[in-house]
Amino acid sequence: HDFSICLSIDGDNFFEEYLDLANKYKEQGLNIRVIFNNINQGPGVARQQILNTTEAEYIIFLDADDLLTPRAVEILTRVIEEQKLNIVRSAYVKEEKGKLGVMIPHNSASITHFHGKIYRVSYLKENNISFLSELRYNEDSYFNLVAWNATEKRGEITESMCVWREN
C-alpha cells in the first residue's frame, strides 16, 4: 500500500527543524505533507484539516509522543479491508513516565482514545464525523464516541498496535 504522513505543526518553535526532517524523508521517497497551523488551535483543528483534504482510503491518528508498533499499519489495514469495516481498534501499551508499560486489552480499551485505531475515511466523510474546533483537549473523546457508535462495521484485534506515552 502507498501511504502518506501528514505532519501538523502548531506554532513556529521547531518549524524549521520539522520541515528539514520532513524534506529529508521526502527525498527518500516517503509521501509526506506538512501542514502549518496557527498557534494554540489544538490538535482537533489540525486533524480535521488533514481529514478534509486527504485522498487516503484509511487514516490513523497518532500524537507526537506515541509510537506505532512494527507492522501496525500493515496489520490494521489488512483487518479493515478484509472484514470491510469502518473502524478497527486494537490493544495498546500504556506507558507512564518512570514506569514499565502496561498492556491494555482491546476489549477494555476506551473507545474514546485514538490509540491503536484505524478509520475508513469515506465512512467519516459520508457521515460528517468531525472534530469540534472548540475542543483543545480530549478532542478524540467526542470524535471517537460518534465514530464508534455510528456504525456496526467495527472490529477489534487482540494484538497491541500502539504505545501510548502518557505524560
mmCIF file with all atom_site columns, C-alpha atoms in Angstrom:
data_model
loop_
_atom_site.group_PDB
_atom_site.id
_atom_site.type_symbol
_atom_site.label_atom_id
_atom_site.label_alt_id
_atom_site.label_comp_id
_atom_site.label_asym_id
_atom_site.label_entity_id
_atom_site.label_seq_id
_atom_site.pdbx_PDB_ins_code
_atom_site.Cartn_x
_atom_site.Cartn_y
_atom_site.Cartn_z
_atom_site.occupancy
_atom_site.B_iso_or_equiv
_atom_site.pdbx_formal_charge
_atom_site.auth_seq_id
_atom_site.auth_comp_id
_atom_site.auth_asym_id
_atom_site.auth_atom_id
_atom_site.pdbx_PDB_model_num
ATOM 1   C CA . HIS A 1 1   ? 0.000   0.000  0.000  1.00 0.00 ? 1   HIS A CA 1
ATOM 2   C CA . ASP A 1 2   ? 1.021   3.570  -0.633 1.00 0.00 ? 2   ASP A CA 1
ATOM 3   C CA . PHE A 1 3   ? 0.606   5.747  2.413  1.00 0.00 ? 3   PHE A CA 1
ATOM 4   C CA . SER A 1 4   ? 1.186   9.338  3.420  1.00 0.00 ? 4   SER A CA 1
ATOM 5   C CA . ILE A 1 5   ? 2.276   11.006 6.605  1.00 0.00 ? 5   ILE A CA 1
ATOM 6   C CA . CYS A 1 6   ? 0.782   14.385 7.414  1.00 0.00 ? 6   CYS A CA 1
ATOM 7   C CA . LEU A 1 7   ? 2.758   16.366 9.944  1.00 0.00 ? 7   LEU A CA 1
ATOM 8   C CA . SER A 1 8   ? 0.843   19.183 11.573 1.00 0.00 ? 8   SER A CA 1
ATOM 9   C CA . ILE A 1 9   ? 2.916   21.834 13.293 1.00 0.00 ? 9   ILE A CA 1
ATOM 10  C CA . ASP A 1 10  ? 1.285   24.080 15.893 1.00 0.00 ? 10  ASP A CA 1
ATOM 11  C CA . GLY A 1 11  ? 3.356   27.224 16.274 1.00 0.00 ? 11  GLY A CA 1
ATOM 12  C CA . ASP A 1 12  ? 6.798   28.039 14.993 1.00 0.00 ? 12  ASP A CA 1
ATOM 13  C CA . ASN A 1 13  ? 9.198   26.971 17.762 1.00 0.00 ? 13  ASN A CA 1
ATOM 14  C CA . PHE A 1 14  ? 10.557  23.960 15.874 1.00 0.00 ? 14  PHE A CA 1
ATOM 15  C CA . PHE A 1 15  ? 9.051   24.580 12.449 1.00 0.00 ? 15  PHE A CA 1
ATOM 16  C CA . GLU A 1 16  ? 12.374  24.701 10.593 1.00 0.00 ? 16  GLU A CA 1
ATOM 17  C CA . GLU A 1 17  ? 13.635  21.508 12.254 1.00 0.00 ? 17  GLU A CA 1
ATOM 18  C CA . TYR A 1 18  ? 10.425  19.611 11.420 1.00 0.00 ? 18  TYR A CA 1
ATOM 19  C CA . LEU A 1 19  ? 10.410  20.965 7.880  1.00 0.00 ? 19  LEU A CA 1
ATOM 20  C CA . ASP A 1 20  ? 14.025  19.853 7.357  1.00 0.00 ? 20  ASP A CA 1
ATOM 21  C CA . LEU A 1 21  ? 13.199  16.391 8.708  1.00 0.00 ? 21  LEU A CA 1
ATOM 22  C CA . ALA A 1 22  ? 10.089  16.130 6.509  1.00 0.00 ? 22  ALA A CA 1
ATOM 23  C CA . ASN A 1 23  ? 12.094  17.159 3.431  1.00 0.00 ? 23  ASN A CA 1
ATOM 24  C CA . LYS A 1 24  ? 14.773  14.581 4.247  1.00 0.00 ? 24  LYS A CA 1
ATOM 25  C CA . TYR A 1 25  ? 12.184  11.788 4.261  1.00 0.00 ? 25  TYR A CA 1
ATOM 26  C CA . LYS A 1 26  ? 10.507  13.163 1.119  1.00 0.00 ? 26  LYS A CA 1
ATOM 27  C CA . GLU A 1 27  ? 13.841  12.861 -0.681 1.00 0.00 ? 27  GLU A CA 1
ATOM 28  C CA . GLN A 1 28  ? 13.910  9.189  0.362  1.00 0.00 ? 28  GLN A CA 1
ATOM 29  C CA . GLY A 1 29  ? 10.538  8.635  -1.326 1.00 0.00 ? 29  GLY A CA 1
ATOM 30  C CA . LEU A 1 30  ? 8.096   8.948  1.584  1.00 0.00 ? 30  LEU A CA 1
ATOM 31  C CA . ASN A 1 31  ? 4.845   10.699 0.724  1.00 0.00 ? 31  ASN A CA 1
ATOM 32  C CA . ILE A 1 32  ? 4.790   13.360 3.447  1.00 0.00 ? 32  ILE A CA 1
ATOM 33  C CA . ARG A 1 33  ? 2.784   16.554 3.708  1.00 0.00 ? 33  ARG A CA 1
ATOM 34  C CA . VAL A 1 34  ? 3.436   19.347 6.210  1.00 0.00 ? 34  VAL A CA 1
ATOM 35  C CA . ILE A 1 35  ? 0.542   21.473 7.432  1.00 0.00 ? 35  ILE A CA 1
ATOM 36  C CA . PHE A 1 36  ? 1.304   24.612 9.430  1.00 0.00 ? 36  PHE A CA 1
ATOM 37  C CA . ASN A 1 37  ? -1.432  25.730 11.817 1.00 0.00 ? 37  ASN A CA 1
ATOM 38  C CA . ASN A 1 38  ? -1.894  28.831 13.905 1.00 0.00 ? 38  ASN A CA 1
ATOM 39  C CA . ILE A 1 39  ? -0.532  28.649 17.421 1.00 0.00 ? 39  ILE A CA 1
ATOM 40  C CA . ASN A 1 40  ? -2.767  27.009 20.057 1.00 0.00 ? 40  ASN A CA 1
ATOM 41  C CA . GLN A 1 41  ? -5.644  25.942 17.825 1.00 0.00 ? 41  GLN A CA 1
ATOM 42  C CA . GLY A 1 42  ? -5.463  22.471 19.307 1.00 0.00 ? 42  GLY A CA 1
ATOM 43  C CA . PRO A 1 43  ? -4.948  19.114 17.621 1.00 0.00 ? 43  PRO A CA 1
ATOM 44  C CA . GLY A 1 44  ? -8.595  18.740 16.566 1.00 0.00 ? 44  GLY A CA 1
ATOM 45  C CA . VAL A 1 45  ? -8.327  21.615 14.097 1.00 0.00 ? 45  VAL A CA 1
ATOM 46  C CA . ALA A 1 46  ? -5.172  20.126 12.569 1.00 0.00 ? 46  ALA A CA 1
ATOM 47  C CA . ARG A 1 47  ? -6.689  16.650 12.386 1.00 0.00 ? 47  ARG A CA 1
ATOM 48  C CA . GLN A 1 48  ? -9.840  17.986 10.759 1.00 0.00 ? 48  GLN A CA 1
ATOM 49  C CA . GLN A 1 49  ? -7.791  19.890 8.200  1.00 0.00 ? 49  GLN A CA 1
ATOM 50  C CA . ILE A 1 50  ? -5.976  16.676 7.302  1.00 0.00 ? 50  ILE A CA 1
ATOM 51  C CA . LEU A 1 51  ? -9.222  14.700 7.204  1.00 0.00 ? 51  LEU A CA 1
ATOM 52  C CA . ASN A 1 52  ? -10.850 17.310 4.930  1.00 0.00 ? 52  ASN A CA 1
ATOM 53  C CA . THR A 1 53  ? -8.005  17.279 2.422  1.00 0.00 ? 53  THR A CA 1
ATOM 54  C CA . THR A 1 54  ? -6.805  13.684 2.379  1.00 0.00 ? 54  THR A CA 1
ATOM 55  C CA . GLU A 1 55  ? -7.386  11.400 -0.563 1.00 0.00 ? 55  GLU A CA 1
ATOM 56  C CA . ALA A 1 56  ? -6.332  8.389  1.510  1.00 0.00 ? 56  ALA A CA 1
ATOM 57  C CA . GLU A 1 57  ? -8.620  5.405  1.964  1.00 0.00 ? 57  GLU A CA 1
ATOM 58  C CA . TYR A 1 58  ? -7.739  4.982  5.655  1.00 0.00 ? 58  TYR A CA 1
ATOM 59  C CA . ILE A 1 59  ? -6.405  7.204  8.418  1.00 0.00 ? 59  ILE A CA 1
ATOM 60  C CA . ILE A 1 60  ? -4.592  6.605  11.698 1.00 0.00 ? 60  ILE A CA 1
ATOM 61  C CA . PHE A 1 61  ? -4.131  9.440  14.198 1.00 0.00 ? 61  PHE A CA 1
ATOM 62  C CA . LEU A 1 62  ? -1.025  9.476  16.364 1.00 0.00 ? 62  LEU A CA 1
ATOM 63  C CA . ASP A 1 63  ? 0.200   12.023 18.901 1.00 0.00 ? 63  ASP A CA 1
ATOM 64  C CA . ALA A 1 64  ? 3.812   13.169 18.682 1.00 0.00 ? 64  ALA A CA 1
ATOM 65  C CA . ASP A 1 65  ? 4.862   11.269 21.806 1.00 0.00 ? 65  ASP A CA 1
ATOM 66  C CA . ASP A 1 66  ? 3.153   7.967  20.916 1.00 0.00 ? 66  ASP A CA 1
ATOM 67  C CA . LEU A 1 67  ? 4.507   5.095  18.831 1.00 0.00 ? 67  LEU A CA 1
ATOM 68  C CA . LEU A 1 68  ? 3.077   2.619  16.360 1.00 0.00 ? 68  LEU A CA 1
ATOM 69  C CA . THR A 1 69  ? 4.352   -0.913 16.797 1.00 0.00 ? 69  THR A CA 1
ATOM 70  C CA . PRO A 1 70  ? 6.199   -2.551 13.900 1.00 0.00 ? 70  PRO A CA 1
ATOM 71  C CA . ARG A 1 71  ? 3.765   -3.632 11.153 1.00 0.00 ? 71  ARG A CA 1
ATOM 72  C CA . ALA A 1 72  ? 0.851   -1.762 12.811 1.00 0.00 ? 72  ALA A CA 1
ATOM 73  C CA . VAL A 1 73  ? -0.151  -0.016 9.579  1.00 0.00 ? 73  VAL A CA 1
ATOM 74  C CA . GLU A 1 74  ? 0.039   -3.274 7.632  1.00 0.00 ? 74  GLU A CA 1
ATOM 75  C CA . ILE A 1 75  ? -1.987  -5.267 10.179 1.00 0.00 ? 75  ILE A CA 1
ATOM 76  C CA . LEU A 1 76  ? -4.662  -2.613 10.808 1.00 0.00 ? 76  LEU A CA 1
ATOM 77  C CA . THR A 1 77  ? -5.072  -2.020 7.072  1.00 0.00 ? 77  THR A CA 1
ATOM 78  C CA . ARG A 1 78  ? -5.399  -5.727 6.352  1.00 0.00 ? 78  ARG A CA 1
ATOM 79  C CA . VAL A 1 79  ? -8.102  -6.180 9.034  1.00 0.00 ? 79  VAL A CA 1
ATOM 80  C CA . ILE A 1 80  ? -10.172 -3.148 7.992  1.00 0.00 ? 80  ILE A CA 1
ATOM 81  C CA . GLU A 1 81  ? -10.007 -4.220 4.319  1.00 0.00 ? 81  GLU A CA 1
ATOM 82  C CA . GLU A 1 82  ? -10.601 -7.950 4.697  1.00 0.00 ? 82  GLU A CA 1
ATOM 83  C CA . GLN A 1 83  ? -13.517 -7.534 7.094  1.00 0.00 ? 83  GLN A CA 1
ATOM 84  C CA . LYS A 1 84  ? -14.912 -4.463 5.271  1.00 0.00 ? 84  LYS A CA 1
ATOM 85  C CA . LEU A 1 85  ? -15.059 -2.429 8.487  1.00 0.00 ? 85  LEU A CA 1
ATOM 86  C CA . ASN A 1 86  ? -15.252 1.301  9.165  1.00 0.00 ? 86  ASN A CA 1
ATOM 87  C CA . ILE A 1 87  ? -13.166 1.278  12.362 1.00 0.00 ? 87  ILE A CA 1
ATOM 88  C CA . VAL A 1 88  ? -10.767 -1.183 13.907 1.00 0.00 ? 88  VAL A CA 1
ATOM 89  C CA . ARG A 1 89  ? -9.341  -0.865 17.384 1.00 0.00 ? 89  ARG A CA 1
ATOM 90  C CA . SER A 1 90  ? -6.556  -2.854 18.959 1.00 0.00 ? 90  SER A CA 1
ATOM 91  C CA . ALA A 1 91  ? -4.929  -3.435 22.289 1.00 0.00 ? 91  ALA A CA 1
ATOM 92  C CA . TYR A 1 92  ? -2.228  -0.928 23.183 1.00 0.00 ? 92  TYR A CA 1
ATOM 93  C CA . VAL A 1 93  ? 0.542   -0.428 25.699 1.00 0.00 ? 93  VAL A CA 1
ATOM 94  C CA . LYS A 1 94  ? 0.138   2.418  28.185 1.00 0.00 ? 94  LYS A CA 1
ATOM 95  C CA . GLU A 1 95  ? 3.498   3.765  29.284 1.00 0.00 ? 95  GLU A CA 1
ATOM 96  C CA . GLU A 1 96  ? 3.517   6.173  32.212 1.00 0.00 ? 96  GLU A CA 1
ATOM 97  C CA . LYS A 1 97  ? 6.530   8.314  32.964 1.00 0.00 ? 97  LYS A CA 1
ATOM 98  C CA . GLY A 1 98  ? 9.042   6.352  35.020 1.00 0.00 ? 98  GLY A CA 1
ATOM 99  C CA . LYS A 1 99  ? 7.049   3.094  34.936 1.00 0.00 ? 99  LYS A CA 1
ATOM 100 C CA . LEU A 1 100 ? 7.023   -0.048 32.817 1.00 0.00 ? 100 LEU A CA 1
ATOM 101 C CA . GLY A 1 101 ? 4.409   -0.193 30.081 1.00 0.00 ? 101 GLY A CA 1
ATOM 102 C CA . VAL A 1 102 ? 1.122   -1.959 30.824 1.00 0.00 ? 102 VAL A CA 1
ATOM 103 C CA . MET A 1 103 ? -0.858  -3.798 28.136 1.00 0.00 ? 103 MET A CA 1
ATOM 104 C CA . ILE A 1 104 ? -4.423  -2.531 27.771 1.00 0.00 ? 104 ILE A CA 1
ATOM 105 C CA . PRO A 1 105 ? -6.519  -5.307 26.168 1.00 0.00 ? 105 PRO A CA 1
ATOM 106 C CA . HIS A 1 106 ? -8.665  -4.400 23.155 1.00 0.00 ? 106 HIS A CA 1
ATOM 107 C CA . ASN A 1 107 ? -11.914 -5.216 24.955 1.00 0.00 ? 107 ASN A CA 1
ATOM 108 C CA . SER A 1 108 ? -11.147 -2.985 27.924 1.00 0.00 ? 108 SER A CA 1
ATOM 109 C CA . ALA A 1 109 ? -9.536  -0.164 25.968 1.00 0.00 ? 109 ALA A CA 1
ATOM 110 C CA . SER A 1 110 ? -11.556 3.014  25.958 1.00 0.00 ? 110 SER A CA 1
ATOM 111 C CA . ILE A 1 111 ? -13.204 3.764  22.646 1.00 0.00 ? 111 ILE A CA 1
ATOM 112 C CA . THR A 1 112 ? -12.648 7.471  23.315 1.00 0.00 ? 112 THR A CA 1
ATOM 113 C CA . HIS A 1 113 ? -8.891  7.425  22.633 1.00 0.00 ? 113 HIS A CA 1
ATOM 114 C CA . PHE A 1 114 ? -7.061  7.190  19.296 1.00 0.00 ? 114 PHE A CA 1
ATOM 115 C CA . HIS A 1 115 ? -4.596  4.550  20.472 1.00 0.00 ? 115 HIS A CA 1
ATOM 116 C CA . GLY A 1 116 ? -4.383  1.652  18.038 1.00 0.00 ? 116 GLY A CA 1
ATOM 117 C CA . LYS A 1 117 ? -7.300  2.630  15.792 1.00 0.00 ? 117 LYS A CA 1
ATOM 118 C CA . ILE A 1 118 ? -7.700  2.887  12.024 1.00 0.00 ? 118 ILE A CA 1
ATOM 119 C CA . TYR A 1 119 ? -10.654 4.571  10.292 1.00 0.00 ? 119 TYR A CA 1
ATOM 120 C CA . ARG A 1 120 ? -12.155 4.330  6.806  1.00 0.00 ? 120 ARG A CA 1
ATOM 121 C CA . VAL A 1 121 ? -12.018 7.921  5.526  1.00 0.00 ? 121 VAL A CA 1
ATOM 122 C CA . SER A 1 122 ? -15.097 7.616  3.284  1.00 0.00 ? 122 SER A CA 1
ATOM 123 C CA . TYR A 1 123 ? -17.156 6.498  6.311  1.00 0.00 ? 123 TYR A CA 1
ATOM 124 C CA . LEU A 1 124 ? -16.064 9.541  8.318  1.00 0.00 ? 124 LEU A CA 1
ATOM 125 C CA . LYS A 1 125 ? -16.734 11.958 5.455  1.00 0.00 ? 125 LYS A CA 1
ATOM 126 C CA . GLU A 1 126 ? -20.076 10.457 4.368  1.00 0.00 ? 126 GLU A CA 1
ATOM 127 C CA . ASN A 1 127 ? -21.370 10.637 7.943  1.00 0.00 ? 127 ASN A CA 1
ATOM 128 C CA . ASN A 1 128 ? -19.954 14.102 8.667  1.00 0.00 ? 128 ASN A CA 1
ATOM 129 C CA . ILE A 1 129 ? -17.971 12.779 11.614 1.00 0.00 ? 129 ILE A CA 1
ATOM 130 C CA . SER A 1 130 ? -15.617 15.572 12.525 1.00 0.00 ? 130 SER A CA 1
ATOM 131 C CA . PHE A 1 131 ? -13.643 17.231 15.287 1.00 0.00 ? 131 PHE A CA 1
ATOM 132 C CA . LEU A 1 132 ? -15.165 20.076 17.259 1.00 0.00 ? 132 LEU A CA 1
ATOM 133 C CA . SER A 1 133 ? -12.897 23.085 16.768 1.00 0.00 ? 133 SER A CA 1
ATOM 134 C CA . GLU A 1 134 ? -13.690 24.445 20.227 1.00 0.00 ? 134 GLU A CA 1
ATOM 135 C CA . LEU A 1 135 ? -12.194 21.388 21.963 1.00 0.00 ? 135 LEU A CA 1
ATOM 136 C CA . ARG A 1 136 ? -8.498  21.951 22.724 1.00 0.00 ? 136 ARG A CA 1
ATOM 137 C CA . TYR A 1 137 ? -8.046  18.857 24.911 1.00 0.00 ? 137 TYR A CA 1
ATOM 138 C CA . ASN A 1 138 ? -9.592  15.401 24.693 1.00 0.00 ? 138 ASN A CA 1
ATOM 139 C CA . GLU A 1 139 ? -10.804 16.191 21.182 1.00 0.00 ? 139 GLU A CA 1
ATOM 140 C CA . ASP A 1 140 ? -10.533 12.485 20.476 1.00 0.00 ? 140 ASP A CA 1
ATOM 141 C CA . SER A 1 141 ? -13.274 11.631 23.011 1.00 0.00 ? 141 SER A CA 1
ATOM 142 C CA . TYR A 1 142 ? -16.139 13.291 21.132 1.00 0.00 ? 142 TYR A CA 1
ATOM 143 C CA . PHE A 1 143 ? -14.832 12.186 17.731 1.00 0.00 ? 143 PHE A CA 1
ATOM 144 C CA . ASN A 1 144 ? -14.452 8.539  18.756 1.00 0.00 ? 144 ASN A CA 1
ATOM 145 C CA . LEU A 1 145 ? -17.762 8.298  20.613 1.00 0.00 ? 145 LEU A CA 1
ATOM 146 C CA . VAL A 1 146 ? -19.571 9.452  17.487 1.00 0.00 ? 146 VAL A CA 1
ATOM 147 C CA . ALA A 1 147 ? -17.440 7.420  15.043 1.00 0.00 ? 147 ALA A CA 1
ATOM 148 C CA . TRP A 1 148 ? -17.608 4.181  17.053 1.00 0.00 ? 148 TRP A CA 1
ATOM 149 C CA . ASN A 1 149 ? -21.322 4.345  17.850 1.00 0.00 ? 149 ASN A CA 1
ATOM 150 C CA . ALA A 1 150 ? -22.473 5.425  14.383 1.00 0.00 ? 150 ALA A CA 1
ATOM 151 C CA . THR A 1 151 ? -21.507 2.118  12.771 1.00 0.00 ? 151 THR A CA 1
ATOM 152 C CA . GLU A 1 152 ? -21.900 -1.572 13.362 1.00 0.00 ? 152 GLU A CA 1
ATOM 153 C CA . LYS A 1 153 ? -19.000 -2.222 10.982 1.00 0.00 ? 153 LYS A CA 1
ATOM 154 C CA . ARG A 1 154 ? -16.370 -2.056 13.698 1.00 0.00 ? 154 ARG A CA 1
ATOM 155 C CA . GLY A 1 155 ? -13.815 -4.589 14.770 1.00 0.00 ? 155 GLY A CA 1
ATOM 156 C CA . GLU A 1 156 ? -11.199 -5.378 17.346 1.00 0.00 ? 156 GLU A CA 1
ATOM 157 C CA . ILE A 1 157 ? -7.868  -7.167 17.333 1.00 0.00 ? 157 ILE A CA 1
ATOM 158 C CA . THR A 1 158 ? -6.058  -8.508 20.363 1.00 0.00 ? 158 THR A CA 1
ATOM 159 C CA . GLU A 1 159 ? -2.544  -7.556 19.270 1.00 0.00 ? 159 GLU A CA 1
ATOM 160 C CA . SER A 1 160 ? -1.093  -4.264 20.524 1.00 0.00 ? 160 SER A CA 1
ATOM 161 C CA . MET A 1 161 ? -0.658  -1.726 17.714 1.00 0.00 ? 161 MET A CA 1
ATOM 162 C CA . CYS A 1 162 ? 0.385   1.376  19.664 1.00 0.00 ? 162 CYS A CA 1
ATOM 163 C CA . VAL A 1 163 ? 2.406   2.567  22.632 1.00 0.00 ? 163 VAL A CA 1
ATOM 164 C CA . TRP A 1 164 ? 0.620   5.415  24.384 1.00 0.00 ? 164 TRP A CA 1
ATOM 165 C CA . ARG A 1 165 ? 3.118   7.502  26.281 1.00 0.00 ? 165 ARG A CA 1
ATOM 166 C CA . GLU A 1 166 ? 1.171   9.271  28.983 1.00 0.00 ? 166 GLU A CA 1
ATOM 167 C CA . ASN A 1 167 ? 2.879   12.444 30.095 1.00 0.00 ? 167 ASN A CA 1
#
